[in-house]
Short mmCIF file of C-alpha atoms and ligand atoms in Angstrom, two decimals:
data_model
loop_
_atom_site.label_atom_id
_atom_site.label_comp_id
_atom_site.label_asym_id
_atom_site.label_seq_id
_atom_site.Cartn_x
_atom_site.Cartn_y
_atom_site.Cartn_z
CA MET E 1 -2.08 -10.00 21.96
CA ALA E 2 -5.62 -10.86 22.99
CA THR E 3 -6.27 -14.42 24.06
CA ASP E 4 -7.28 -16.79 21.38
CA SER E 5 -10.94 -17.72 21.21
CA ALA E 6 -10.47 -20.40 18.56
CA GLY E 7 -11.66 -23.77 19.81
CA THR E 8 -9.57 -26.92 20.11
CA ARG E 9 -11.08 -28.29 16.94
CA THR E 10 -9.53 -25.40 15.08
CA GLU E 11 -6.21 -25.76 16.88
CA ALA E 12 -5.98 -29.43 15.97
CA GLY E 13 -7.16 -28.60 12.47
CA LEU E 14 -4.44 -26.00 12.06
CA GLU E 15 -1.77 -28.43 13.21
CA GLY E 16 -3.13 -30.95 10.70
CA ILE E 17 -2.95 -28.39 7.90
CA ARG E 18 0.65 -27.68 8.83
CA ASP E 19 1.56 -31.37 8.67
CA GLY E 20 -0.26 -31.72 5.34
CA ILE E 21 1.77 -29.03 3.61
CA ALA E 22 4.99 -30.92 4.27
CA GLN E 23 3.41 -33.83 2.46
CA GLY E 24 2.14 -31.72 -0.43
CA ARG E 25 -1.50 -31.33 0.61
CA PHE E 26 -3.48 -28.19 1.46
CA PRO E 27 -7.21 -28.05 2.27
CA ALA E 28 -9.77 -26.31 0.07
CA HIS E 29 -11.82 -24.76 2.87
CA VAL E 30 -9.07 -22.38 4.05
CA PHE E 31 -9.81 -20.27 0.96
CA ASN E 32 -13.26 -19.39 2.25
CA ASP E 33 -13.70 -19.97 5.95
CA ARG E 34 -14.88 -17.65 8.74
CA GLU E 35 -12.78 -19.26 11.48
CA ILE E 36 -9.66 -19.23 9.32
CA PHE E 37 -10.32 -15.59 8.46
CA ASP E 38 -10.73 -14.60 12.11
CA THR E 39 -7.59 -16.47 13.13
CA GLU E 40 -5.63 -14.88 10.27
CA GLN E 41 -6.65 -11.42 11.44
CA ARG E 42 -5.15 -12.05 14.88
CA ARG E 43 -2.27 -14.38 14.16
CA VAL E 44 -1.04 -13.41 10.69
CA PHE E 45 -2.00 -9.82 9.97
CA SER E 46 -1.50 -8.60 13.55
CA LYS E 47 2.04 -10.00 13.60
CA ALA E 48 3.54 -9.87 10.11
CA TRP E 49 5.07 -6.85 8.41
CA CYS E 50 2.22 -5.58 6.24
CA PHE E 51 2.59 -3.26 3.28
CA LEU E 52 1.23 0.25 3.77
CA ALA E 53 2.31 2.53 0.95
CA HIS E 54 5.00 3.43 -1.51
CA GLU E 55 6.99 6.49 -0.45
CA SER E 56 6.25 8.15 -3.79
CA GLU E 57 2.54 8.16 -2.89
CA ILE E 58 3.34 10.73 -0.20
CA PRO E 59 6.28 12.67 -1.64
CA ASN E 60 5.59 16.02 0.03
CA ARG E 61 5.24 17.21 3.59
CA GLY E 62 1.66 16.81 4.76
CA ASP E 63 0.79 14.16 2.16
CA TYR E 64 -1.11 11.22 3.56
CA VAL E 65 -2.97 8.10 2.50
CA THR E 66 -5.15 5.82 4.60
CA ARG E 67 -4.52 2.07 4.50
CA TYR E 68 -5.29 -1.04 6.55
CA ILE E 69 -3.47 -3.58 8.63
CA ALA E 70 -5.99 -6.33 9.48
CA ASP E 71 -9.19 -4.37 10.18
CA ASN E 72 -7.35 -1.31 11.48
CA ASN E 73 -7.52 1.82 9.36
CA LEU E 74 -4.22 3.69 9.50
CA ILE E 75 -3.05 7.11 8.41
CA VAL E 76 0.32 7.03 6.67
CA ALA E 77 1.56 10.60 6.60
CA ARG E 78 4.71 12.52 5.80
CA ALA E 79 5.25 14.90 8.70
CA GLU E 80 6.42 18.51 8.38
CA SER E 81 9.88 17.17 9.28
CA GLY E 82 9.79 14.84 6.25
CA GLU E 83 9.57 11.59 8.23
CA ILE E 84 6.84 9.04 7.59
CA HIS E 85 4.50 8.13 10.44
CA ALA E 86 1.69 5.59 10.64
CA SER E 87 -1.06 6.18 13.20
CA LEU E 88 -4.39 4.57 13.90
CA ASN E 89 -7.07 6.64 12.14
CA MET E 90 -9.08 7.03 15.33
CA CYS E 91 -9.50 10.09 17.50
CA ARG E 92 -8.40 9.40 21.07
CA HIS E 93 -11.31 11.38 22.49
CA ARG E 94 -14.29 9.24 21.46
CA GLY E 95 -12.94 7.30 18.51
CA ASN E 96 -14.13 9.27 15.51
CA MET E 97 -12.32 8.63 12.24
CA MET E 98 -9.81 11.46 11.72
CA CYS E 99 -9.19 11.27 7.97
CA LYS E 100 -12.17 10.30 5.90
CA SER E 101 -10.41 10.85 2.59
CA GLU E 102 -8.19 8.06 1.32
CA MET E 103 -5.58 10.63 0.37
CA GLY E 104 -4.89 14.28 1.04
CA ASN E 105 -2.50 16.89 2.37
CA ALA E 106 -2.70 18.33 5.88
CA SER E 107 -0.16 19.49 8.44
CA HIS E 108 -2.74 18.92 11.19
CA PHE E 109 -5.85 16.80 11.49
CA ARG E 110 -8.93 18.25 13.16
CA CYS E 111 -11.57 15.87 14.45
CA SER E 112 -15.00 16.64 13.08
CA TYR E 113 -16.75 15.54 16.30
CA HIS E 114 -15.42 17.67 19.21
CA GLY E 115 -12.52 19.35 17.47
CA TRP E 116 -9.38 17.78 18.91
CA VAL E 117 -6.40 18.70 16.72
CA TYR E 118 -3.38 16.48 16.07
CA LYS E 119 -0.17 17.02 14.18
CA ASN E 120 -0.03 14.73 11.15
CA SER E 121 2.65 12.78 13.00
CA GLY E 122 0.03 11.92 15.61
CA GLU E 123 0.73 14.19 18.61
CA LEU E 124 -2.33 15.77 20.18
CA VAL E 125 -1.88 19.54 20.11
CA GLY E 126 -5.28 21.18 20.52
CA VAL E 127 -8.26 20.48 22.78
CA PRO E 128 -11.23 22.87 22.70
CA TYR E 129 -12.27 24.19 26.13
CA MET E 130 -9.14 22.71 27.63
CA LYS E 131 -9.25 24.96 30.75
CA GLU E 132 -12.99 25.23 31.18
CA GLY E 133 -13.71 21.59 30.49
CA TYR E 134 -10.75 19.55 31.61
CA GLY E 135 -9.28 21.90 34.22
CA GLY E 136 -5.82 20.44 33.86
CA ARG E 137 -6.88 16.79 34.07
CA ILE E 138 -5.61 15.95 30.61
CA ASP E 139 -1.99 15.83 29.60
CA LYS E 140 -1.93 16.13 25.81
CA ARG E 141 1.21 14.01 25.67
CA ASP E 142 -0.81 10.97 26.81
CA TRP E 143 -3.49 11.22 24.15
CA GLY E 144 -1.80 11.25 20.78
CA LEU E 145 -3.00 9.03 17.95
CA VAL E 146 -1.91 5.42 18.48
CA LYS E 147 1.37 4.84 16.63
CA VAL E 148 2.20 1.90 14.44
CA ARG E 149 5.78 0.68 13.97
CA THR E 150 7.03 1.22 10.41
CA ASP E 151 10.10 0.43 8.37
CA THR E 152 10.98 0.84 4.71
CA TYR E 153 12.76 -0.95 1.91
CA ALA E 154 13.54 0.72 -1.44
CA GLY E 155 10.47 2.95 -1.27
CA LEU E 156 8.10 0.39 0.27
CA VAL E 157 6.65 1.41 3.63
CA PHE E 158 5.63 -1.50 5.83
CA GLY E 159 4.01 -1.52 9.26
CA THR E 160 3.61 -4.14 11.94
CA LEU E 161 1.33 -4.29 14.96
CA ASP E 162 3.80 -6.57 16.71
CA PRO E 163 6.33 -4.67 18.82
CA ASP E 164 8.44 -7.84 19.03
CA ALA E 165 8.52 -8.53 15.30
CA PRO E 166 12.04 -8.86 13.82
CA THR E 167 13.37 -6.01 11.70
CA LEU E 168 11.93 -5.65 8.21
CA GLU E 169 15.33 -6.58 6.81
CA GLU E 170 15.31 -9.87 8.68
CA TYR E 171 11.68 -10.45 7.76
CA LEU E 172 12.42 -10.04 4.05
CA GLY E 173 15.34 -12.39 4.55
CA GLY E 174 17.14 -11.94 1.23
CA PHE E 175 14.04 -11.54 -0.92
CA GLN E 176 15.25 -7.98 -1.51
CA PHE E 177 17.51 -9.42 -4.24
CA TYR E 178 14.41 -10.19 -6.32
CA LEU E 179 12.36 -7.17 -5.23
CA ASP E 180 15.01 -4.90 -6.71
CA LEU E 181 13.84 -5.89 -10.17
CA TYR E 182 10.58 -4.07 -9.47
CA LEU E 183 11.83 -1.37 -7.12
CA LYS E 184 15.12 -0.34 -8.70
CA GLN E 185 14.21 0.08 -12.33
CA GLY E 186 16.98 2.48 -13.25
CA SER E 187 19.40 4.09 -10.81
CA SER E 188 16.83 6.40 -9.18
CA GLY E 189 14.43 3.59 -8.44
CA SER E 190 10.73 3.24 -9.11
CA GLU E 191 7.71 5.39 -8.33
CA VAL E 192 3.96 4.91 -8.47
CA HIS E 193 2.21 6.15 -11.58
CA GLY E 194 -0.88 7.75 -10.06
CA PRO E 195 -3.03 6.46 -7.20
CA PRO E 196 -3.88 2.76 -6.96
CA ASP E 197 -6.86 1.16 -8.63
CA HIS E 198 -8.91 0.05 -5.67
CA TRP E 199 -11.92 -2.27 -5.71
CA VAL E 200 -13.65 -5.06 -3.80
CA THR E 201 -13.62 -8.54 -5.21
CA GLU E 202 -15.21 -11.87 -4.34
CA THR E 203 -12.01 -13.77 -3.92
CA ASP E 204 -9.87 -14.83 -1.02
CA TRP E 205 -6.58 -12.98 -0.58
CA LYS E 206 -4.73 -16.28 -0.38
CA ILE E 207 -5.73 -17.35 -3.89
CA ALA E 208 -4.28 -14.14 -5.28
CA ALA E 209 -1.16 -14.28 -3.08
CA GLU E 210 -0.49 -17.85 -4.15
CA ASN E 211 -1.05 -17.13 -7.83
CA PHE E 212 1.38 -14.21 -7.71
CA SER E 213 4.03 -16.14 -5.81
CA GLY E 214 4.75 -17.80 -9.13
CA ASP E 215 1.84 -19.63 -10.76
CA GLY E 216 3.28 -19.94 -14.26
CA TYR E 217 1.13 -23.04 -14.64
CA HIS E 218 -2.16 -21.19 -15.25
CA THR E 219 -0.82 -18.69 -17.76
CA PRO E 220 -1.06 -20.64 -21.04
CA VAL E 221 -4.61 -21.70 -20.12
CA ALA E 222 -6.25 -18.83 -18.25
CA HIS E 223 -4.52 -16.23 -20.39
CA GLN E 224 -4.55 -18.22 -23.59
CA PHE E 225 -5.80 -15.30 -25.63
CA GLY E 226 -2.68 -13.36 -24.68
CA PHE E 227 -0.53 -16.01 -26.32
CA ASN E 228 -2.80 -16.56 -29.29
CA LEU E 229 -3.41 -12.93 -30.17
CA GLY E 230 0.22 -11.94 -29.80
CA TYR E 231 -0.02 -9.74 -26.68
CA PHE E 232 2.37 -11.85 -24.73
CA ALA E 233 5.78 -13.13 -25.79
CA SER E 234 5.70 -16.73 -24.69
CA SER E 235 4.47 -19.93 -26.23
CA GLY E 236 2.82 -23.01 -24.82
CA SER E 237 5.71 -25.21 -25.88
CA THR E 238 8.36 -23.29 -23.91
CA HIS E 239 6.28 -21.75 -21.17
CA SER E 240 7.40 -24.14 -18.45
CA GLN E 241 10.97 -22.78 -18.67
CA GLY E 242 12.34 -20.64 -15.90
CA TRP E 243 12.83 -20.79 -12.14
CA ALA E 244 10.80 -20.85 -8.96
CA ALA E 245 12.72 -19.08 -6.19
CA SER E 246 11.59 -18.93 -2.58
CA ILE E 247 13.06 -17.87 0.74
CA PRO E 248 12.70 -20.91 2.98
CA GLY E 249 11.09 -20.21 6.32
CA LYS E 250 10.01 -16.71 5.26
CA GLY E 251 7.15 -17.44 2.87
CA HIS E 252 8.26 -15.11 0.07
CA GLY E 253 8.47 -16.52 -3.43
CA ILE E 254 8.93 -15.47 -7.05
CA GLY E 255 8.47 -17.17 -10.38
CA LEU E 256 10.95 -16.20 -13.08
CA GLY E 257 9.65 -17.12 -16.52
CA HIS E 258 12.15 -17.54 -19.31
CA THR E 259 11.65 -17.56 -23.07
CA PRO E 260 14.54 -18.99 -25.12
CA GLY E 261 16.10 -16.37 -27.36
CA PHE E 262 14.33 -13.51 -25.61
CA PRO E 263 16.69 -10.49 -25.68
CA PRO E 264 18.01 -9.45 -22.22
CA PHE E 265 15.93 -6.68 -20.59
CA ALA E 266 13.70 -6.62 -23.67
CA GLY E 267 10.78 -4.23 -23.36
CA PHE E 268 12.74 -1.61 -21.40
CA PRO E 269 14.04 1.50 -23.17
CA GLU E 270 17.69 0.90 -24.03
CA GLU E 271 19.06 3.69 -21.74
CA LEU E 272 17.22 2.22 -18.81
CA ALA E 273 18.49 -1.29 -19.49
CA GLU E 274 22.02 0.18 -19.58
CA GLU E 275 21.49 1.91 -16.23
CA MET E 276 20.28 -1.30 -14.65
CA ARG E 277 23.26 -3.22 -15.93
CA SER E 278 25.45 -0.92 -13.83
CA SER E 279 23.18 -0.17 -10.85
CA LEU E 280 22.17 -3.76 -10.08
CA SER E 281 24.64 -6.37 -8.85
CA PRO E 282 26.24 -8.70 -11.44
CA GLU E 283 24.23 -11.59 -9.97
CA GLN E 284 20.99 -9.63 -10.32
CA VAL E 285 21.87 -8.69 -13.90
CA GLU E 286 22.52 -12.33 -14.70
CA VAL E 287 19.15 -13.40 -13.28
CA PHE E 288 17.06 -10.53 -14.61
CA SER E 289 18.52 -10.50 -18.10
CA GLN E 290 17.13 -14.02 -18.54
CA THR E 291 13.75 -13.14 -17.09
CA ARG E 292 10.72 -12.52 -19.27
CA THR E 293 8.15 -12.60 -16.47
CA ALA E 294 8.80 -12.02 -12.78
CA VAL E 295 5.82 -12.66 -10.54
CA GLY E 296 6.35 -12.65 -6.78
CA THR E 297 4.68 -12.35 -3.39
CA VAL E 298 6.05 -10.88 -0.17
CA PHE E 299 4.37 -12.80 2.64
CA PRO E 300 1.56 -12.35 3.39
CA ASN E 301 -0.29 -10.26 0.80
CA LEU E 302 1.91 -7.93 -1.25
CA SER E 303 2.60 -9.01 -4.82
CA PHE E 304 4.43 -7.82 -7.90
CA LEU E 305 4.46 -8.70 -11.55
CA MET E 306 6.71 -7.54 -14.33
CA GLN E 307 6.47 -8.62 -17.93
CA PRO E 308 6.46 -7.19 -21.42
CA PHE E 309 3.01 -6.78 -22.91
CA SER E 310 2.27 -5.66 -26.45
CA ILE E 311 -0.08 -2.73 -26.69
CA VAL E 312 -0.71 -3.61 -30.31
CA PRO E 313 -0.83 -7.40 -30.78
CA GLY E 314 2.24 -8.73 -32.53
CA GLU E 315 4.32 -5.62 -31.85
CA ALA E 316 7.21 -5.53 -29.41
CA GLY E 317 6.14 -5.72 -25.77
CA VAL E 318 6.40 -2.85 -23.28
CA ARG E 319 7.64 -3.75 -19.81
CA PHE E 320 5.38 -2.77 -16.98
CA VAL E 321 5.31 -3.46 -13.27
CA THR E 322 2.21 -3.88 -11.19
CA MET E 323 2.30 -3.94 -7.41
CA ARG E 324 -0.80 -5.24 -5.66
CA LEU E 325 -2.05 -5.55 -2.14
CA TYR E 326 -4.71 -8.15 -1.36
CA HIS E 327 -6.38 -6.77 1.73
CA PRO E 328 -8.71 -9.35 3.32
CA ILE E 329 -12.08 -7.94 4.38
CA GLY E 330 -13.92 -11.19 5.02
CA PRO E 331 -13.70 -14.89 4.26
CA GLY E 332 -13.48 -15.03 0.48
CA ARG E 333 -13.60 -11.25 0.13
CA THR E 334 -10.71 -8.98 -0.74
CA GLU E 335 -10.12 -5.31 -1.22
CA MET E 336 -7.70 -5.05 -4.12
CA TYR E 337 -5.17 -2.26 -4.45
CA SER E 338 -3.27 -2.24 -7.71
CA TRP E 339 -0.52 0.19 -8.61
CA CYS E 340 1.60 0.68 -11.69
CA LEU E 341 5.27 1.22 -10.79
CA VAL E 342 7.43 3.04 -13.31
CA PRO E 343 11.14 3.90 -13.39
CA LYS E 344 11.57 7.38 -11.91
CA ASP E 345 14.24 8.22 -14.47
CA ALA E 346 12.35 7.11 -17.56
CA SER E 347 10.91 9.47 -20.16
CA ASP E 348 7.28 10.50 -19.83
CA GLU E 349 6.60 8.64 -23.07
CA TYR E 350 7.85 5.36 -21.64
CA LYS E 351 5.94 5.93 -18.37
CA GLN E 352 2.75 6.45 -20.35
CA GLU E 353 3.37 3.38 -22.46
CA ALA E 354 4.13 1.24 -19.40
CA TYR E 355 0.95 2.52 -17.78
CA ARG E 356 -1.04 1.65 -20.90
CA ALA E 357 0.39 -1.86 -20.94
CA TYR E 358 -0.42 -2.21 -17.22
CA THR E 359 -3.97 -0.94 -17.73
CA LEU E 360 -4.56 -3.24 -20.65
CA ALA E 361 -3.33 -6.27 -18.73
CA PHE E 362 -3.80 -5.72 -14.99
CA ALA E 363 -5.83 -2.74 -13.85
CA GLN E 364 -9.37 -3.45 -12.64
CA ALA E 365 -10.67 -3.99 -16.16
CA GLY E 366 -7.41 -5.43 -17.49
CA THR E 367 -7.65 -8.52 -19.63
CA PHE E 368 -5.34 -10.69 -17.50
CA GLU E 369 -7.05 -9.38 -14.38
CA GLN E 370 -10.44 -10.44 -15.72
CA ASP E 371 -9.12 -13.88 -16.67
CA ASP E 372 -7.76 -14.41 -13.17
CA LEU E 373 -10.68 -13.05 -11.21
CA GLU E 374 -13.27 -15.05 -13.09
CA ASN E 375 -11.39 -18.15 -12.00
CA TRP E 376 -10.56 -16.96 -8.50
CA ALA E 377 -14.15 -15.99 -7.68
CA ARG E 378 -15.28 -19.52 -8.55
CA VAL E 379 -12.44 -21.15 -6.64
CA THR E 380 -13.54 -19.04 -3.67
CA ARG E 381 -17.18 -20.01 -4.02
CA SER E 382 -16.36 -23.73 -4.26
CA ALA E 383 -14.03 -23.49 -1.29
CA GLY E 384 -16.90 -22.25 0.88
CA SER E 385 -19.19 -25.21 0.15
CA THR E 386 -19.89 -27.89 2.76
CA MET E 387 -18.33 -30.78 0.89
CA ALA E 388 -15.15 -28.76 0.40
CA ARG E 389 -14.51 -28.95 4.14
CA ASN E 390 -13.03 -32.40 3.62
CA ILE E 391 -11.33 -31.85 0.29
CA GLU E 392 -7.62 -31.29 -0.15
CA PHE E 393 -5.61 -30.06 -3.12
CA PRO E 394 -2.35 -31.57 -4.38
CA TYR E 395 0.70 -29.39 -3.81
CA VAL E 396 3.22 -31.95 -4.98
CA MET E 397 4.53 -30.40 -8.16
CA GLY E 398 8.31 -30.19 -8.05
CA MET E 399 8.51 -31.96 -4.70
CA ASP E 400 11.51 -33.95 -5.84
CA SER E 401 13.32 -31.14 -7.64
CA THR E 402 16.77 -30.41 -6.33
CA PRO E 403 17.84 -26.80 -6.06
CA ASP E 404 19.83 -25.39 -8.96
CA PRO E 405 23.39 -25.09 -7.54
CA ASP E 406 24.55 -22.61 -10.19
CA PHE E 407 21.71 -20.15 -9.87
CA PRO E 408 23.18 -16.78 -8.84
CA GLY E 409 20.19 -15.64 -6.72
CA PRO E 410 19.44 -16.44 -3.07
CA GLY E 411 16.89 -18.85 -1.62
CA HIS E 412 15.60 -22.23 -2.68
CA VAL E 413 15.65 -22.12 -6.47
CA VAL E 414 14.28 -24.92 -8.63
CA THR E 415 13.33 -25.54 -12.24
CA PRO E 416 11.05 -25.63 -14.08
CA TYR E 417 9.00 -22.48 -13.66
CA VAL E 418 5.80 -24.54 -13.30
CA ASN E 419 6.26 -25.69 -9.74
CA ASP E 420 4.46 -25.84 -6.37
CA SER E 421 7.64 -25.29 -4.40
CA ASN E 422 6.95 -21.59 -3.76
CA PHE E 423 3.40 -22.40 -2.65
CA ARG E 424 4.52 -25.05 -0.15
CA ASN E 425 6.91 -22.48 1.30
CA LEU E 426 4.17 -19.82 1.36
CA TRP E 427 1.62 -22.02 3.13
CA SER E 428 4.12 -23.49 5.47
CA ARG E 429 5.02 -19.97 6.63
CA TRP E 430 1.31 -19.15 6.89
CA SER E 431 0.77 -22.23 9.05
CA GLU E 432 3.66 -21.23 11.32
CA TYR E 433 1.79 -17.99 12.03
CA MET E 434 -1.60 -19.72 12.22
CA THR E 435 -0.40 -22.25 14.79
CA GLY E 436 1.13 -19.50 16.91
CA ARG E 437 4.74 -20.50 16.25
CA VAL E 438 5.61 -16.98 15.10
CA MET S 1 -14.07 30.31 23.91
CA SER S 2 -11.22 28.58 25.68
CA GLU S 3 -7.64 29.62 26.16
CA ALA S 4 -7.93 31.08 22.69
CA VAL S 5 -6.70 34.55 22.00
CA PRO S 6 -9.46 36.99 21.11
CA ARG S 7 -10.47 37.09 17.48
CA PRO S 8 -8.80 39.79 15.42
CA GLU S 9 -11.82 42.11 15.54
CA ALA S 10 -10.96 44.84 13.11
CA GLU S 11 -10.68 42.76 10.00
CA ASN S 12 -13.66 40.48 10.53
CA PRO S 13 -16.53 40.49 8.09
CA ASP S 14 -19.84 41.63 9.56
CA ASP S 15 -22.00 38.94 11.07
CA GLY S 16 -24.22 37.43 8.43
CA GLU S 17 -22.25 38.96 5.62
CA VAL S 18 -21.97 36.47 2.80
CA LEU S 19 -18.93 36.77 0.65
CA HIS S 20 -19.22 35.53 -2.90
CA TYR S 21 -16.06 34.73 -4.69
CA PRO S 22 -15.23 33.25 -8.05
CA ARG S 23 -13.33 29.94 -7.97
CA ASP S 24 -10.70 31.14 -10.38
CA GLY S 25 -9.38 34.46 -9.21
CA GLY S 26 -6.24 34.50 -11.34
CA ASN S 27 -3.17 36.03 -9.82
CA ASP S 28 -4.99 38.37 -7.47
CA GLY S 29 -7.27 35.75 -6.00
CA PRO S 30 -9.53 34.80 -4.52
CA ILE S 31 -7.84 31.41 -4.25
CA VAL S 32 -9.58 28.66 -2.33
CA VAL S 33 -7.23 26.49 -0.29
CA ALA S 34 -8.99 23.46 1.12
CA ASN S 35 -8.44 20.02 2.52
CA GLU S 36 -10.81 17.62 4.18
CA PHE S 37 -10.67 19.57 7.47
CA VAL S 38 -11.33 23.18 6.50
CA ASP S 39 -11.24 25.66 3.65
CA VAL S 40 -10.05 29.24 3.44
CA VAL S 41 -10.17 31.97 0.83
CA VAL S 42 -7.06 33.97 0.07
CA ARG S 43 -6.87 37.15 -1.99
CA LYS S 44 -4.83 40.29 -2.52
CA VAL S 45 -6.37 43.43 -1.06
CA GLN S 46 -5.29 46.78 -2.44
CA THR S 47 -5.02 49.60 0.09
CA ARG S 48 -4.45 53.17 -0.87
CA ASN S 49 -0.70 52.84 -0.43
CA GLY S 50 0.03 49.19 -0.87
CA VAL S 51 -1.18 45.65 -0.81
CA ARG S 52 -2.09 43.06 1.81
CA LEU S 53 -2.91 39.38 1.63
CA GLU S 54 -6.28 38.53 3.09
CA ILE S 55 -7.06 35.12 4.57
CA PHE S 56 -10.75 34.55 5.14
CA SER S 57 -12.27 31.52 6.85
CA PRO S 58 -15.91 31.04 5.80
CA LYS S 59 -16.22 28.41 8.52
CA HIS S 60 -15.30 30.74 11.37
CA ASN S 61 -16.20 33.95 9.64
CA THR S 62 -12.79 35.33 10.56
CA CYS S 63 -10.36 37.27 8.49
CA VAL S 64 -6.80 38.59 8.72
CA ARG S 65 -4.83 40.81 6.38
CA PHE S 66 -1.08 40.43 6.34
CA ASP S 67 1.31 42.95 4.83
CA ALA S 68 4.61 42.02 3.24
CA VAL S 69 6.59 42.26 6.47
CA ALA S 70 4.15 40.02 8.30
CA LEU S 71 4.17 37.49 5.46
CA ASP S 72 7.93 37.62 5.27
CA CYS S 73 8.06 36.81 8.95
CA LEU S 74 5.66 33.90 8.46
CA SER S 75 7.93 32.53 5.76
CA TYR S 76 10.66 31.64 8.25
CA GLN S 77 8.54 30.27 11.08
CA GLU S 78 8.96 26.65 12.05
CA PRO S 79 5.94 24.36 11.48
CA GLU S 80 5.93 24.10 15.30
CA PHE S 81 4.81 27.74 15.43
CA ILE S 82 1.56 26.88 13.63
CA THR S 83 1.17 23.86 15.91
CA SER S 84 1.46 26.16 18.92
CA LEU S 85 -1.20 28.48 17.46
CA LEU S 86 -3.52 25.50 16.97
CA ALA S 87 -2.83 24.44 20.55
CA ARG S 88 -4.04 27.84 21.74
CA SER S 89 -7.13 27.85 19.58
CA PRO S 90 -7.95 24.49 18.02
CA ALA S 91 -11.62 25.21 17.37
CA PRO S 92 -14.27 26.33 16.70
S1 FES Q 501 -14.21 12.13 19.00
FE1 FES Q 501 -12.64 13.38 18.23
S2 FES Q 501 -12.83 15.16 19.41
FE2 FES Q 501 -14.36 13.88 20.22
FE1 FE2 Q 502 -2.97 -14.70 -14.10
#
């Protein structure tokens, strides 16, 4: 890791932020700050396990997508052997970008500058004028594309730039229990429905990551129309019900919204609900059957949301899952990737319906998406103002709640659903990375 | 040229010859197979006594015609075989 160029002021500031979180305070400026952004690039995104792709985005040999970890563009490709490899998208000769398309199929990549050819797994295989030009001074084995360490969980491919990072399993630390709701819809699991919606937005990744780690508090206000028009099966009077679950020390958190009298697994086709009752563990079935909305974040910037949404207001909701990656591209600027995940086993009709519900609510022009981003863009703008440098926000909601001893899922689980407990855990993990403790 | 094998002379189009091909060639071709690195045109070529599959590279202006035995043999090559061909002649 390169040496840190952040000044002492920043170091002391970061320690102060860390202390503040324990007391339920978090500063406004971190949501739009050049120094924070630069430090995050080196200390958070260059060390954490970062999401790259879902395996179903590259189902066949030769399929690839390009994605980022920090500011590094990576090729995530399925080799001719079937294995998945992540390599830096940079030719080793003079640094040209190898794959300019965001997705494609190729067994080999050929550089458009001087013509070096690599296998899609990264090995250098062809060098024009090898004999005449290099006369034996180049050993191809030394000049493959730079590899990135990867690992997978239930179809999710993650990468880390830190060779000393713990295993992905340890990193997730039990959060898999909750992720299964999104990733194991039905016994064959989930798959992406088409390529991600992908756009740039004037918000900070942290605002989105926090919101999706379980902000049930904003829903009845920001998404009021959804309640009022009958798109969304919850009501202001009961909306605080449910759980906030987080994995202490890991940063991951999920909000589980509950509506009294809501039928278990409502919004799924009946066959699929049956499958899940047998393929998930009894504890998972107990938790998920009471869950209307599940909205969670894997630290740092991968989020999920599942809920039923009515395509026609007042009619029964259709369950959909969105998976989103908030890729930071500058202070207060984020490249959004948003996928719809559907159960592999489901009928095409249900997949289409789920995709429609997702599009209506959460694709780029989705109604919920618009509600959120209008707010987030303004939070971001305020956070970047000079007076905001000395302003803190209260993160004290649920500070005195005691964990629910009977809850069947892992982690620190508290009620009600409207709670800052997941956010304190998220930002405390963030500050561990930011202060160099991880 | 480098350590490349010589081009397969006999089948090459004449220099400067421009081949026009429809995009939808049905079952007989031409079929355009392309990715972001290169594109080739594939079609069936009838000979007096049989058929061959022609692969034409507009980029290199090279062309080969494989008969059934040659194609059959390609069908059981390891991907490594293609890698080794690219190692011999990566470009142009
Ligand atoms: S930069 Fe890729 S071959 Fe020269
Ligand atoms: Fe929202």
